[in-house]
PDB file of C-alpha atoms in Angstrom:
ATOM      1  CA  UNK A  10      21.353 -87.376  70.665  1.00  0.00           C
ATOM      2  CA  UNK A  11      22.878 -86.588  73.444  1.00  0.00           C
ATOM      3  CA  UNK A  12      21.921 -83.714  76.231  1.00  0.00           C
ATOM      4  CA  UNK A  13      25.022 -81.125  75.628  1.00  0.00           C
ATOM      5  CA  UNK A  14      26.014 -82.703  72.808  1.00  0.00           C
ATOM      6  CA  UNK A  15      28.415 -80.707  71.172  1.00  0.00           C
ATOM      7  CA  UNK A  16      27.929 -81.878  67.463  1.00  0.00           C
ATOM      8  CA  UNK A  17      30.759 -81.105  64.564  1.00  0.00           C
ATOM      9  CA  UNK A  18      30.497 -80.322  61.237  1.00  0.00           C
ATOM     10  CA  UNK A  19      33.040 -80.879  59.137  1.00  0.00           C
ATOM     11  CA  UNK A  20      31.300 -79.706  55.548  1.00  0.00           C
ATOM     12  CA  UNK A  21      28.659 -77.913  54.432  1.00  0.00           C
ATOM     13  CA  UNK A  22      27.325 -81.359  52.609  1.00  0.00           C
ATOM     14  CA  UNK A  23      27.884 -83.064  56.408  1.00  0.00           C
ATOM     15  CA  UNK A  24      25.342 -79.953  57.208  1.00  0.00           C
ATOM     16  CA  UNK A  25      22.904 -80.394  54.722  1.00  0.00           C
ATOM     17  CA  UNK A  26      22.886 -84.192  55.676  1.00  0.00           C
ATOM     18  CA  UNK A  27      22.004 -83.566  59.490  1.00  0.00           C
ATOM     19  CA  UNK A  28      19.406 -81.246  58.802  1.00  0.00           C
ATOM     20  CA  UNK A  29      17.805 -83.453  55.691  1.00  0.00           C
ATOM     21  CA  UNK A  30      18.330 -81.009  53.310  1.00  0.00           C
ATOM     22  CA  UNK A  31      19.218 -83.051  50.258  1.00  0.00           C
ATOM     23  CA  UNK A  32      22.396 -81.837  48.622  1.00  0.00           C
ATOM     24  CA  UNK A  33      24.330 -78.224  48.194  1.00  0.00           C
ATOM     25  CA  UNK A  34      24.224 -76.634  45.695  1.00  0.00           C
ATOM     26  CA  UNK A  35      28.155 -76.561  45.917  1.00  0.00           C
ATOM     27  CA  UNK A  36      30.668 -78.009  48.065  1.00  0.00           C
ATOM     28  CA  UNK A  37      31.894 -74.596  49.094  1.00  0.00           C
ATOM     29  CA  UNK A  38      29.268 -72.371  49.260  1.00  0.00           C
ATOM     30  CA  UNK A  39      25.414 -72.982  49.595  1.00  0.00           C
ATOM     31  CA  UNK A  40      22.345 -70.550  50.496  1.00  0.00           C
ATOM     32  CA  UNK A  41      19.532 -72.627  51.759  1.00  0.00           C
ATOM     33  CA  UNK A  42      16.386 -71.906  52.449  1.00  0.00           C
ATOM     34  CA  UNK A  43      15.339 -71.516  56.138  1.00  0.00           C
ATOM     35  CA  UNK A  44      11.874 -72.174  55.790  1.00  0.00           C
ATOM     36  CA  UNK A  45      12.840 -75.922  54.293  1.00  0.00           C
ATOM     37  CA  UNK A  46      15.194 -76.464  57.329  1.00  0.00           C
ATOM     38  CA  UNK A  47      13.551 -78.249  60.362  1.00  0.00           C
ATOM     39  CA  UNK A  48      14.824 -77.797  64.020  1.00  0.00           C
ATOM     40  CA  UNK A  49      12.806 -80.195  66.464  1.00  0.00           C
ATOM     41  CA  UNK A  50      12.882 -79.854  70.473  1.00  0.00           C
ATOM     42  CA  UNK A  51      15.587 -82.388  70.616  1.00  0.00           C
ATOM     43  CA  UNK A  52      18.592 -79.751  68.721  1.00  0.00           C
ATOM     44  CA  UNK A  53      17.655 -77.626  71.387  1.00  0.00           C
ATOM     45  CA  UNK A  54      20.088 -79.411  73.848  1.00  0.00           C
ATOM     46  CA  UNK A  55      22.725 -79.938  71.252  1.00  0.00           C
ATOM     47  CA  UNK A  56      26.061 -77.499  70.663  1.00  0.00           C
ATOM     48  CA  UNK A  57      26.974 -77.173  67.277  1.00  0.00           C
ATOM     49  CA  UNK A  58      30.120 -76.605  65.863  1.00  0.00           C
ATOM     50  CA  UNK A  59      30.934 -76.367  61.956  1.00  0.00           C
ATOM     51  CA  UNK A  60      33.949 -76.047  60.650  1.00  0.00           C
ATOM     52  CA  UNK A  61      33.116 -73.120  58.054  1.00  0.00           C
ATOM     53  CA  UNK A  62      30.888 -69.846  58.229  1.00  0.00           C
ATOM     54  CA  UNK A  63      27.322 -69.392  58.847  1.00  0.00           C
ATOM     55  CA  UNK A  64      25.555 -66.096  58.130  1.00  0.00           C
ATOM     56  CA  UNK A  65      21.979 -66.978  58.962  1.00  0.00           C
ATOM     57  CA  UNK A  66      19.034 -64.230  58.588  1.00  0.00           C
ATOM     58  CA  UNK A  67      15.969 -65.573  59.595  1.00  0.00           C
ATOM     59  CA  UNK A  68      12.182 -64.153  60.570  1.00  0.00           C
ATOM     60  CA  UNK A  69       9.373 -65.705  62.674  1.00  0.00           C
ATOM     61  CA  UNK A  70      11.557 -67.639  64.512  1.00  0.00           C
ATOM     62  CA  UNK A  71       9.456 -69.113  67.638  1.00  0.00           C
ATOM     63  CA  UNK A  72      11.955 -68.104  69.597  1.00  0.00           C
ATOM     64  CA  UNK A  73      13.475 -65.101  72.114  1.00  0.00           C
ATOM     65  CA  UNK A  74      16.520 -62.982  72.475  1.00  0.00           C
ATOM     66  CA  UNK A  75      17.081 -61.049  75.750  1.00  0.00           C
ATOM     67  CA  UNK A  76      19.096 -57.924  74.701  1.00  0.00           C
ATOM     68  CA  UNK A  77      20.068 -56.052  77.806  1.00  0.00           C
ATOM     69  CA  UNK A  78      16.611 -55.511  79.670  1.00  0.00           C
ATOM     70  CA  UNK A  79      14.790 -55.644  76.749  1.00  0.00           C
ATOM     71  CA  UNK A  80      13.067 -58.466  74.902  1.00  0.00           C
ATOM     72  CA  UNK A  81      13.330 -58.960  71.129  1.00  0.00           C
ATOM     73  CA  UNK A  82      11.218 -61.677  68.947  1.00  0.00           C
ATOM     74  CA  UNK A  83      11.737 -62.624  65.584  1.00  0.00           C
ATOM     75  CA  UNK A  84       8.948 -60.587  63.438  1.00  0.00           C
ATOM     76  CA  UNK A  85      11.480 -58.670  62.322  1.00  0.00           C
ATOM     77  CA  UNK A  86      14.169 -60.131  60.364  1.00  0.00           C
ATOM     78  CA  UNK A  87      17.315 -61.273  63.187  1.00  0.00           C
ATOM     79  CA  UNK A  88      20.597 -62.041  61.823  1.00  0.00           C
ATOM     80  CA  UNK A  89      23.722 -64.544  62.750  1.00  0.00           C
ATOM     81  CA  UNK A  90      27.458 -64.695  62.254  1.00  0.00           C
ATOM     82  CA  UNK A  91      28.938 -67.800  63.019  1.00  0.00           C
ATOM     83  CA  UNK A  92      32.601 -68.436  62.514  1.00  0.00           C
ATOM     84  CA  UNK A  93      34.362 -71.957  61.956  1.00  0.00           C
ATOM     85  CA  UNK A  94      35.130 -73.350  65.007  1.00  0.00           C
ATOM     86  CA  UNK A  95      32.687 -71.446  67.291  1.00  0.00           C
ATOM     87  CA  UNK A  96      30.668 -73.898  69.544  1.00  0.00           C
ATOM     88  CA  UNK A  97      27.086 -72.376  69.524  1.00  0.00           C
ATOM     89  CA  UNK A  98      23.401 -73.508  70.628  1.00  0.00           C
ATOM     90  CA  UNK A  99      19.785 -72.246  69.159  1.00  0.00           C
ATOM     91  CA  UNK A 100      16.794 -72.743  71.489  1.00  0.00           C
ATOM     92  CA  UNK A 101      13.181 -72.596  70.035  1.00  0.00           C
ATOM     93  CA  UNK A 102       9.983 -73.335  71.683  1.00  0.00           C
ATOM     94  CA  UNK A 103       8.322 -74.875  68.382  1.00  0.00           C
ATOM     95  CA  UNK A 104       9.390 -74.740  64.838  1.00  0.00           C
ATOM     96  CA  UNK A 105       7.225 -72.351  63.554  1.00  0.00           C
ATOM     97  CA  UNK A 106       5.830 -73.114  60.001  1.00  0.00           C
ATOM     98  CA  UNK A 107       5.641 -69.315  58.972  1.00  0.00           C
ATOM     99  CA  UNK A 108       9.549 -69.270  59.107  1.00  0.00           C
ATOM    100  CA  UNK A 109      11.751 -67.833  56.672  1.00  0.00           C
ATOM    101  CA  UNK A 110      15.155 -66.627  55.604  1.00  0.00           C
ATOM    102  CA  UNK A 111      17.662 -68.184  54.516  1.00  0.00           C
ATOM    103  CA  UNK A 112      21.407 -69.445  55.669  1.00  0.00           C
ATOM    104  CA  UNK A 113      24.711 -68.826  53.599  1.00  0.00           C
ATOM    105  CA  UNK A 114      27.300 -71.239  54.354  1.00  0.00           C
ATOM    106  CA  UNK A 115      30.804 -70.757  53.098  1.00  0.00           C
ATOM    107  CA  UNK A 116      33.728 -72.829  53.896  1.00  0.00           C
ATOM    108  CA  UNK A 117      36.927 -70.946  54.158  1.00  0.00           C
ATOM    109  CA  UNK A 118      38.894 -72.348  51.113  1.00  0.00           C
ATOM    110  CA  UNK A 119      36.498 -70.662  48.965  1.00  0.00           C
ATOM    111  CA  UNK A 120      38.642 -67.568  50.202  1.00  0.00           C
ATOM    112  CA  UNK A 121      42.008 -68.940  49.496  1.00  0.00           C
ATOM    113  CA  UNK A 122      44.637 -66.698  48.635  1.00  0.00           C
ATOM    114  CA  UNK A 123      41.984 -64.230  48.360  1.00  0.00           C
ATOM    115  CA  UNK A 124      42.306 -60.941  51.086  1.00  0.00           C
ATOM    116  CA  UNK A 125      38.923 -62.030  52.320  1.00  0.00           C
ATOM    117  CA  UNK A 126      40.984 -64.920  54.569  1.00  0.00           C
ATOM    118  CA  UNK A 127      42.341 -62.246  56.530  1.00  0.00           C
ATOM    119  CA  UNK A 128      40.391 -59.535  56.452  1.00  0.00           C
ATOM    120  CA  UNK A 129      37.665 -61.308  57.583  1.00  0.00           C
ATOM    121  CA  UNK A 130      38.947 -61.363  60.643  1.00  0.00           C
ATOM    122  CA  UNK A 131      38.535 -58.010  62.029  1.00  0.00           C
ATOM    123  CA  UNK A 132      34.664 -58.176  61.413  1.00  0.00           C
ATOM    124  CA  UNK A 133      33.760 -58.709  65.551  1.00  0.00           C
ATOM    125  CA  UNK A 134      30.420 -59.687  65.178  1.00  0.00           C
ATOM    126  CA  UNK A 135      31.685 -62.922  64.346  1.00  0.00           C
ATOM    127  CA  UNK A 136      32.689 -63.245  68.116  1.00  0.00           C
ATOM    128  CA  UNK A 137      29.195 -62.070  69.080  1.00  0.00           C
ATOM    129  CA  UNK A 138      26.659 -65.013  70.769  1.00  0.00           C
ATOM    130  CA  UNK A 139      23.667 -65.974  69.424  1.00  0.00           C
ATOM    131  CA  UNK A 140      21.766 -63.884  71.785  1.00  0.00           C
ATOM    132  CA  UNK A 141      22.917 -60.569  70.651  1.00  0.00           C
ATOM    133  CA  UNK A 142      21.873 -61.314  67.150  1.00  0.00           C
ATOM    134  CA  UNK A 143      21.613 -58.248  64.298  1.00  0.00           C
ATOM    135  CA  UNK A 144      17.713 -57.142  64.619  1.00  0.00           C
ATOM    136  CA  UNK A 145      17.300 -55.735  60.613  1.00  0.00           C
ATOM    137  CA  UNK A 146      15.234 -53.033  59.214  1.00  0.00           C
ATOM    138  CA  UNK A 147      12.748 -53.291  56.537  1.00  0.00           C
ATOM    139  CA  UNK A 148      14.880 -51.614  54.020  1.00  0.00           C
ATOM    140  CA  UNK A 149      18.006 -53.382  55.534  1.00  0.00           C
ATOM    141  CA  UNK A 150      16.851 -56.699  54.804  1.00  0.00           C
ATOM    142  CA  UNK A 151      15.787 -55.474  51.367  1.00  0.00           C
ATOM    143  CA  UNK A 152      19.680 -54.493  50.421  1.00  0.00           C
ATOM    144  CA  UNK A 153      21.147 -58.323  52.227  1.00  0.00           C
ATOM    145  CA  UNK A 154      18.968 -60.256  50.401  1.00  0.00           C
ATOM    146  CA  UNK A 155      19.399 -59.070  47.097  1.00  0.00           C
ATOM    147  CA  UNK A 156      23.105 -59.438  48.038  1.00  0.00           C
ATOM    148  CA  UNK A 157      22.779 -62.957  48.938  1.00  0.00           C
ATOM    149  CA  UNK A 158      20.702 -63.850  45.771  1.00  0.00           C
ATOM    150  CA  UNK A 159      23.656 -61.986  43.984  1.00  0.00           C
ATOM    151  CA  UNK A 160      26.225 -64.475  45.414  1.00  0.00           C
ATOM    152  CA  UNK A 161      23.588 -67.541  44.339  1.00  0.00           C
ATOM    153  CA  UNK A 162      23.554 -66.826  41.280  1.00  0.00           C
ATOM    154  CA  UNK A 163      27.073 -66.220  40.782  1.00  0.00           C
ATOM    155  CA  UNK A 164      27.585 -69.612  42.249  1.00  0.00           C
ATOM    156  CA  UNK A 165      25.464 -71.608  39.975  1.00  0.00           C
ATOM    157  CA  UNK A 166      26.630 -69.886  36.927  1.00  0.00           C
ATOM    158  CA  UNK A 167      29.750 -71.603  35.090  1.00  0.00           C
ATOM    159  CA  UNK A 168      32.491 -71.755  37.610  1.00  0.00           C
ATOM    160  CA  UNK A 169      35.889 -70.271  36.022  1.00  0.00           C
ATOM    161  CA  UNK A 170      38.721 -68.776  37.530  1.00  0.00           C
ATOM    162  CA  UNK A 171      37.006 -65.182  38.371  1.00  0.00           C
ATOM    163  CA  UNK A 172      34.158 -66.756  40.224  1.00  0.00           C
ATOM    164  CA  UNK A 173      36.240 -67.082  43.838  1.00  0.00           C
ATOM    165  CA  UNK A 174      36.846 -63.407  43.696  1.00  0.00           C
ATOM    166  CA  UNK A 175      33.773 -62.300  42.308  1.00  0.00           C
ATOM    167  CA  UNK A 176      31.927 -64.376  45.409  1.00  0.00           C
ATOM    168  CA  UNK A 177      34.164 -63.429  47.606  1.00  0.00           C
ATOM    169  CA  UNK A 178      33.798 -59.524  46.724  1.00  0.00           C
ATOM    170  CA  UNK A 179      30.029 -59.732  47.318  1.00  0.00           C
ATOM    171  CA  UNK A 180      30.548 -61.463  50.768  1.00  0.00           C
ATOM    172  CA  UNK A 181      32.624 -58.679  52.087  1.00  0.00           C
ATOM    173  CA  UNK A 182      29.649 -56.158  50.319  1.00  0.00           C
ATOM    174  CA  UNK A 183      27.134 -58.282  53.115  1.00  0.00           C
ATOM    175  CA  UNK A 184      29.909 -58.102  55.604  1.00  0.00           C
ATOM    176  CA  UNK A 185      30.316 -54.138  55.817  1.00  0.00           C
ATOM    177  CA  UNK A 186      26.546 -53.609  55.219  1.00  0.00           C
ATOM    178  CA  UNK A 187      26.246 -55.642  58.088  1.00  0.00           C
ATOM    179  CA  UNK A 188      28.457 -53.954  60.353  1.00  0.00           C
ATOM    180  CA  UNK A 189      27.283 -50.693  59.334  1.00  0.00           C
ATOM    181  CA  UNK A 190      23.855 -52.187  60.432  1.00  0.00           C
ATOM    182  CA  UNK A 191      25.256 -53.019  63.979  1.00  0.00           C
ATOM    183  CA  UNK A 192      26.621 -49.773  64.513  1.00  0.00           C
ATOM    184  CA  UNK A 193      22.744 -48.632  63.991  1.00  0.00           C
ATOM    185  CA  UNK A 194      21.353 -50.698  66.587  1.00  0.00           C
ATOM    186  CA  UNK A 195      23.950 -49.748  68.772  1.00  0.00           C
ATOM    187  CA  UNK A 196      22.838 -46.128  68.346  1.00  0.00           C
ATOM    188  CA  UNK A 197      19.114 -47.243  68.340  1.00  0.00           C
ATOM    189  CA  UNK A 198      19.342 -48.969  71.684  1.00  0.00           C
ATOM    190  CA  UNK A 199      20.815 -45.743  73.619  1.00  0.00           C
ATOM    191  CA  UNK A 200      18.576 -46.452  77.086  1.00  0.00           C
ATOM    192  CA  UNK A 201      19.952 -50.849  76.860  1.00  0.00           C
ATOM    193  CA  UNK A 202      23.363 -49.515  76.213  1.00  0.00           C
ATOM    194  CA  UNK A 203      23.463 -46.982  79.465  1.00  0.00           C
ATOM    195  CA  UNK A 204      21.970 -50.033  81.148  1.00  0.00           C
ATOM    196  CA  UNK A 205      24.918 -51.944  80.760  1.00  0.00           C
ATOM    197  CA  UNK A 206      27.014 -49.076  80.981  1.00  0.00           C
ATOM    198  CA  UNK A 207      25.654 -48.497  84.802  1.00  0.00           C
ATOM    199  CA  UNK A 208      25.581 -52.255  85.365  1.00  0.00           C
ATOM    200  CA  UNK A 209      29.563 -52.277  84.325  1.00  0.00           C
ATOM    201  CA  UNK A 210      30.952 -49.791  86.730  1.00  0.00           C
ATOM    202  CA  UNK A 211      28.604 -51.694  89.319  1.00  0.00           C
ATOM    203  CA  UNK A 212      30.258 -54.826  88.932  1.00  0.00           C
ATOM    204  CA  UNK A 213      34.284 -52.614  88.999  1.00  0.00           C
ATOM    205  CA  UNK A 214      33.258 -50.658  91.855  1.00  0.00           C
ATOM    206  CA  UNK A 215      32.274 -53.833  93.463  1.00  0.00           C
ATOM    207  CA  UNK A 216      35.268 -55.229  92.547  1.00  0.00           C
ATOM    208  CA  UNK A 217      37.753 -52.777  93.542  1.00  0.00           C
ATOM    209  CA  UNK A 218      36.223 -52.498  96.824  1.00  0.00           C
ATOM    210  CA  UNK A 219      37.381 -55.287  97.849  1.00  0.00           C
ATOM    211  CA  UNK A 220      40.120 -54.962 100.161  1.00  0.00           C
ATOM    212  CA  UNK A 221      43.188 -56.797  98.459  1.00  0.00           C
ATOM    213  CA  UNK A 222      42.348 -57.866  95.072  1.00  0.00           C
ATOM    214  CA  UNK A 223      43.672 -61.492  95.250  1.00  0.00           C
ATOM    215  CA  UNK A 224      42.249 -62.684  92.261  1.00  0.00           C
ATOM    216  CA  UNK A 225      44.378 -59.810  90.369  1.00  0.00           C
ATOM    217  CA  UNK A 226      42.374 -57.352  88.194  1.00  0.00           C
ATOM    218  CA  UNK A 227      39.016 -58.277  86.436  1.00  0.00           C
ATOM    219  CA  UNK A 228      39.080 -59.220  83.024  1.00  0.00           C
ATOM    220  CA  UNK A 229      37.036 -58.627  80.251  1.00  0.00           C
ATOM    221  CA  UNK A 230      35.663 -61.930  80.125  1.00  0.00           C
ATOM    222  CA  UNK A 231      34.562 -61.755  83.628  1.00  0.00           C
ATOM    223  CA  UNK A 232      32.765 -58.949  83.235  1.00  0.00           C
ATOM    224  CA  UNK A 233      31.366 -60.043  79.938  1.00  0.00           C
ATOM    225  CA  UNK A 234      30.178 -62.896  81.824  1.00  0.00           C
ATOM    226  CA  UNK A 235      28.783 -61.260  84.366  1.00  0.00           C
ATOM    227  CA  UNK A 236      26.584 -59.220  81.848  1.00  0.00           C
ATOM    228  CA  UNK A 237      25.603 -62.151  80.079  1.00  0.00           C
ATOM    229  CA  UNK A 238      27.219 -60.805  77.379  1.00  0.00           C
ATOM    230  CA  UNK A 239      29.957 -61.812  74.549  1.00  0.00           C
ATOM    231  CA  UNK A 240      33.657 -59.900  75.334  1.00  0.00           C
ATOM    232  CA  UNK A 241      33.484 -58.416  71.735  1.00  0.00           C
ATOM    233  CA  UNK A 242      29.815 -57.453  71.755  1.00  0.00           C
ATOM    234  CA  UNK A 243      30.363 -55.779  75.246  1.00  0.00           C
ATOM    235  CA  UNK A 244      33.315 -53.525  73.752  1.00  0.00           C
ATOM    236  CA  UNK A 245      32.130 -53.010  70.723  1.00  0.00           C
ATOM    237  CA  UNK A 246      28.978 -51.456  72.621  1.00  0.00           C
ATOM    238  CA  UNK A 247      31.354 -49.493  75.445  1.00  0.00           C
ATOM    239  CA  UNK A 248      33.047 -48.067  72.320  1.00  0.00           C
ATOM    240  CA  UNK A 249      30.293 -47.016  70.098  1.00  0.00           C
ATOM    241  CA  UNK A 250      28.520 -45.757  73.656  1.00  0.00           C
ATOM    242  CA  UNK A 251      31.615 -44.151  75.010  1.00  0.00           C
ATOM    243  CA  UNK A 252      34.410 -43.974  73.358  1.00  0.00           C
ATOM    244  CA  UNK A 253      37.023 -46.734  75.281  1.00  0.00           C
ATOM    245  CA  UNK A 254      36.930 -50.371  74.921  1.00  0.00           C
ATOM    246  CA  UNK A 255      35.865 -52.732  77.944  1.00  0.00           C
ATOM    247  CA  UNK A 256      39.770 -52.819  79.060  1.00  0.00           C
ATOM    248  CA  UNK A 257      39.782 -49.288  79.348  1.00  0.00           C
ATOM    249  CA  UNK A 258      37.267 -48.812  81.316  1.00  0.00           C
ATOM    250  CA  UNK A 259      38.743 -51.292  83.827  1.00  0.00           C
ATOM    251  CA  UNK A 260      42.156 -48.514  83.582  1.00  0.00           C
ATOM    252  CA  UNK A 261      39.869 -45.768  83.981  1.00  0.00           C
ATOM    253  CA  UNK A 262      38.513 -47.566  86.993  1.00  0.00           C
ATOM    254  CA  UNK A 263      41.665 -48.438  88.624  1.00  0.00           C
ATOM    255  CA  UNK A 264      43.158 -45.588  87.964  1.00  0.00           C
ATOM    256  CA  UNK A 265      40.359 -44.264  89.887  1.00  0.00           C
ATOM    257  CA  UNK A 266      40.642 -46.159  92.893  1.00  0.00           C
ATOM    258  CA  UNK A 267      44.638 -46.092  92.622  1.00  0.00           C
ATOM    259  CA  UNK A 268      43.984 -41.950  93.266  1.00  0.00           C
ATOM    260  CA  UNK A 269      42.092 -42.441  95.772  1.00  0.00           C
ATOM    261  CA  UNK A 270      44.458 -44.791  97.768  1.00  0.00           C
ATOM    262  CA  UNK A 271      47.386 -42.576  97.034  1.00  0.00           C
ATOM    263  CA  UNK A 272      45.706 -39.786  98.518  1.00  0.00           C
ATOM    264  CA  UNK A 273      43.231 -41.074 101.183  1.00  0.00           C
ATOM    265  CA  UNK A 274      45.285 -43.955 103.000  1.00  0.00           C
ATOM    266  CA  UNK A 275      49.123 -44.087 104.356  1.00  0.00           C
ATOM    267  CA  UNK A 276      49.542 -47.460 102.256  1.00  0.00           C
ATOM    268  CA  UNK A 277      53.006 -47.539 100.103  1.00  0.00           C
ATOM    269  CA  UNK A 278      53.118 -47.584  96.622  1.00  0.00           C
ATOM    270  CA  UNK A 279      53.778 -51.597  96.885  1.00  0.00           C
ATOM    271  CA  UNK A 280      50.963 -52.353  98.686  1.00  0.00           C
ATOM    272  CA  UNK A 281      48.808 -49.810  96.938  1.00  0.00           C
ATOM    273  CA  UNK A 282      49.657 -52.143  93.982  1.00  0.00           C
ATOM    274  CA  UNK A 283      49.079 -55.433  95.694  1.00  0.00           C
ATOM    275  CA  UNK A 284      45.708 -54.322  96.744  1.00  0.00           C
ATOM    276  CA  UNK A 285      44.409 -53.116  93.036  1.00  0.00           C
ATOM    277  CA  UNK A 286      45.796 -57.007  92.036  1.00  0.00           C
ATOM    278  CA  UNK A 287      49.050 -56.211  90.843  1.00  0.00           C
ATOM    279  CA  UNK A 288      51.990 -59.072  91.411  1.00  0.00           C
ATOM    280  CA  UNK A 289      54.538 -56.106  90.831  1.00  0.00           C
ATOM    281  CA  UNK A 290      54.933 -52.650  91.499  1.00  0.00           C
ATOM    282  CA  UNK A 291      56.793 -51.808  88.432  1.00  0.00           C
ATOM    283  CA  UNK A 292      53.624 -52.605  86.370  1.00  0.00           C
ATOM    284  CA  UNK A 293      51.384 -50.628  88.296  1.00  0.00           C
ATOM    285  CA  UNK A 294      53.883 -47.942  88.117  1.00  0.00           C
ATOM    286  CA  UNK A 295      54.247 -48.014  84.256  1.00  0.00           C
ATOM    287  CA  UNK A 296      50.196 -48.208  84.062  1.00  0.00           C
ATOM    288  CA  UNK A 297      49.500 -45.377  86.442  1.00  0.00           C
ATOM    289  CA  UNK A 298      52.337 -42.963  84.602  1.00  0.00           C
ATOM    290  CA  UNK A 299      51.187 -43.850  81.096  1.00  0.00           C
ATOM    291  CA  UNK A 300      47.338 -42.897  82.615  1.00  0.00           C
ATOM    292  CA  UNK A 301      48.390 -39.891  84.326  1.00  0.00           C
ATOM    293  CA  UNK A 302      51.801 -38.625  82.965  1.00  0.00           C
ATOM    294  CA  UNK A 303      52.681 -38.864  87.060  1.00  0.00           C
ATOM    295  CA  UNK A 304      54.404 -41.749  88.780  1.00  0.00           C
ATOM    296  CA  UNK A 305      51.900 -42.594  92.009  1.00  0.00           C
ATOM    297  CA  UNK A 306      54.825 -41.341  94.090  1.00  0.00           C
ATOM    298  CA  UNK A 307      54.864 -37.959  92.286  1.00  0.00           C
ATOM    299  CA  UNK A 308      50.970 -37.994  92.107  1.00  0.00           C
ATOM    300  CA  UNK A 309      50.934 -38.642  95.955  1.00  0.00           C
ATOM    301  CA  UNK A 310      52.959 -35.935  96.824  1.00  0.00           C
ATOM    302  CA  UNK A 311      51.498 -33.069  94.143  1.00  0.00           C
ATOM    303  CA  UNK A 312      48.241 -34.096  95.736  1.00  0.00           C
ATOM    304  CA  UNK A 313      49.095 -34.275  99.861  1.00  0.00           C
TER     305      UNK A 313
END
């Protein structure tokens, strides 16, 4: 294949075919074995993107994750959300023959009409990279893997008209275990999260430095990027460290530098604006009164 490849797949049988996995176990839903699934040198280069979900827990992985400063390996068991659609790449230095775990693939229409198809949606960790992956306890993997093995055998019993909703009741079980799981490591990982909290306003106050921003403000994806992070992982972490989501902290930091322009410098109100990136006055006004309760004109002059 291809270097960069970005490689499709359409169904979890298309799935089971590339990897030479036999057949699924059903056309919807399958839980296959990790240890049976082979990933040579050559995938390494190749971008995959299926067209249903992936929730992938796997152990002694010959691989690495670089959280933050901090270096994680796979002893421990390190989970994966991948959502349809979502171009992703896995990189392993040999495929380890200790390896195990196991990957549950479900294709959305096992979820339709079901509240699953949209409530899925506000679990974040689906947005997440493979990089900031869900590092489980002992006892943690203990509780998703008799969940999964739940959902199997559910599955391969006789199919009738509860078996969607039963399925789909014990997915969204994993789903908020899961998520109560991140919101652990989160807490766990106190000294990486300050690291990126210091790196962030780092990269604003280097940003709003600049004379006239004429790139307009920084985004969240920017700084995301510049973190070598995922937007949702970073503000999930910001919020569960602080409080205020990743765009917040870019208000708190222009509101910042907005104060200090109003009450430091001659500059108007306009060009105040311009500077911080703003095309128009009016919505820098409207920001800086819904921060402060103060227009900048009535901040400048309560302050001078």
């Amino acid at each position: 294949m291809k270097s960069n490849h970005v490689c499709r797949v359409k169904s979890i049988s298309e799935f089971y075919k590339v990897r030479n996995l036999g057949a699924p176990d059903h056309p919807l839903i399958s839980l296959v074995d990790y240890s049976l699934s082979r990933h040579s040198k050559e995938m390494n280069s190749i971008s995959w993107m299926p067209d249903f979900y992936c929730i992938a827990l796997k152990r002694g992985l010959d691989a690495r994750i670089i959280y933050g400063q901090q270096e994680y390996d796979f002893d421990k068991g390190a989970m994966f959300f991948i959502a349809p659609g979502q171009v992703f790449k896995v990189e392993v230095n040999t495929d380890a023959p200790g390896k195990s775990g196991w990957m549950l693939l479900v294709h959305p229409d096992l979820f339709w009409n079901l509240p699953l198809a949209q409530s899925i949606r506000k679990y974040k960790y689906f947005g997440y990279s493979v990089r900031e992956a869900l590092f489980l306890l002992e006892k943690e993997e203990d509780i998703l893997n008799g969940i999964v093995q739940t959902i199997r055998q559910e599955y391969l019993s006789v199919i009738d008209k509860f078996s969607p909703k039963i399925i789909a009741s014990q997915i969204e079980v994993l789903l908020n275990y899961a998520e109560r799981f991140y919101n652990r490591q989160f807490l766990t990982r106190e000294v990486s999260n300050h690291r990126v909290l210091e790196r962030l306003e780092a990269l604003l106050n280097e940003y709003f430095e600049q004379p006239i921003l004429q790139n307009g403000l920084p985004t969240v994806h920017h700084l995301a990027e510049q973190l070598n992070l995922s937007p949702d992982y970073l503000t999930t972490l910001l919020k569960v460290t602080t409080g205020l989501s990743t765009q917040q902290h870019i208000h708190e930091m222009l509101i910042k530098k907005a104060k200090e322009k109003l009450t430091g410098t001659q500059l108007s109100v306009t060009e105040i604006a311009y500077a911080l990136g703003f095309e128009h006055s009016q919505s820098f006004n409207k920001l800086f009164k819904a921060k402060t309760s103060l227009t900048p004109s009535a901040f400048r002059q309560a302050n001078c």
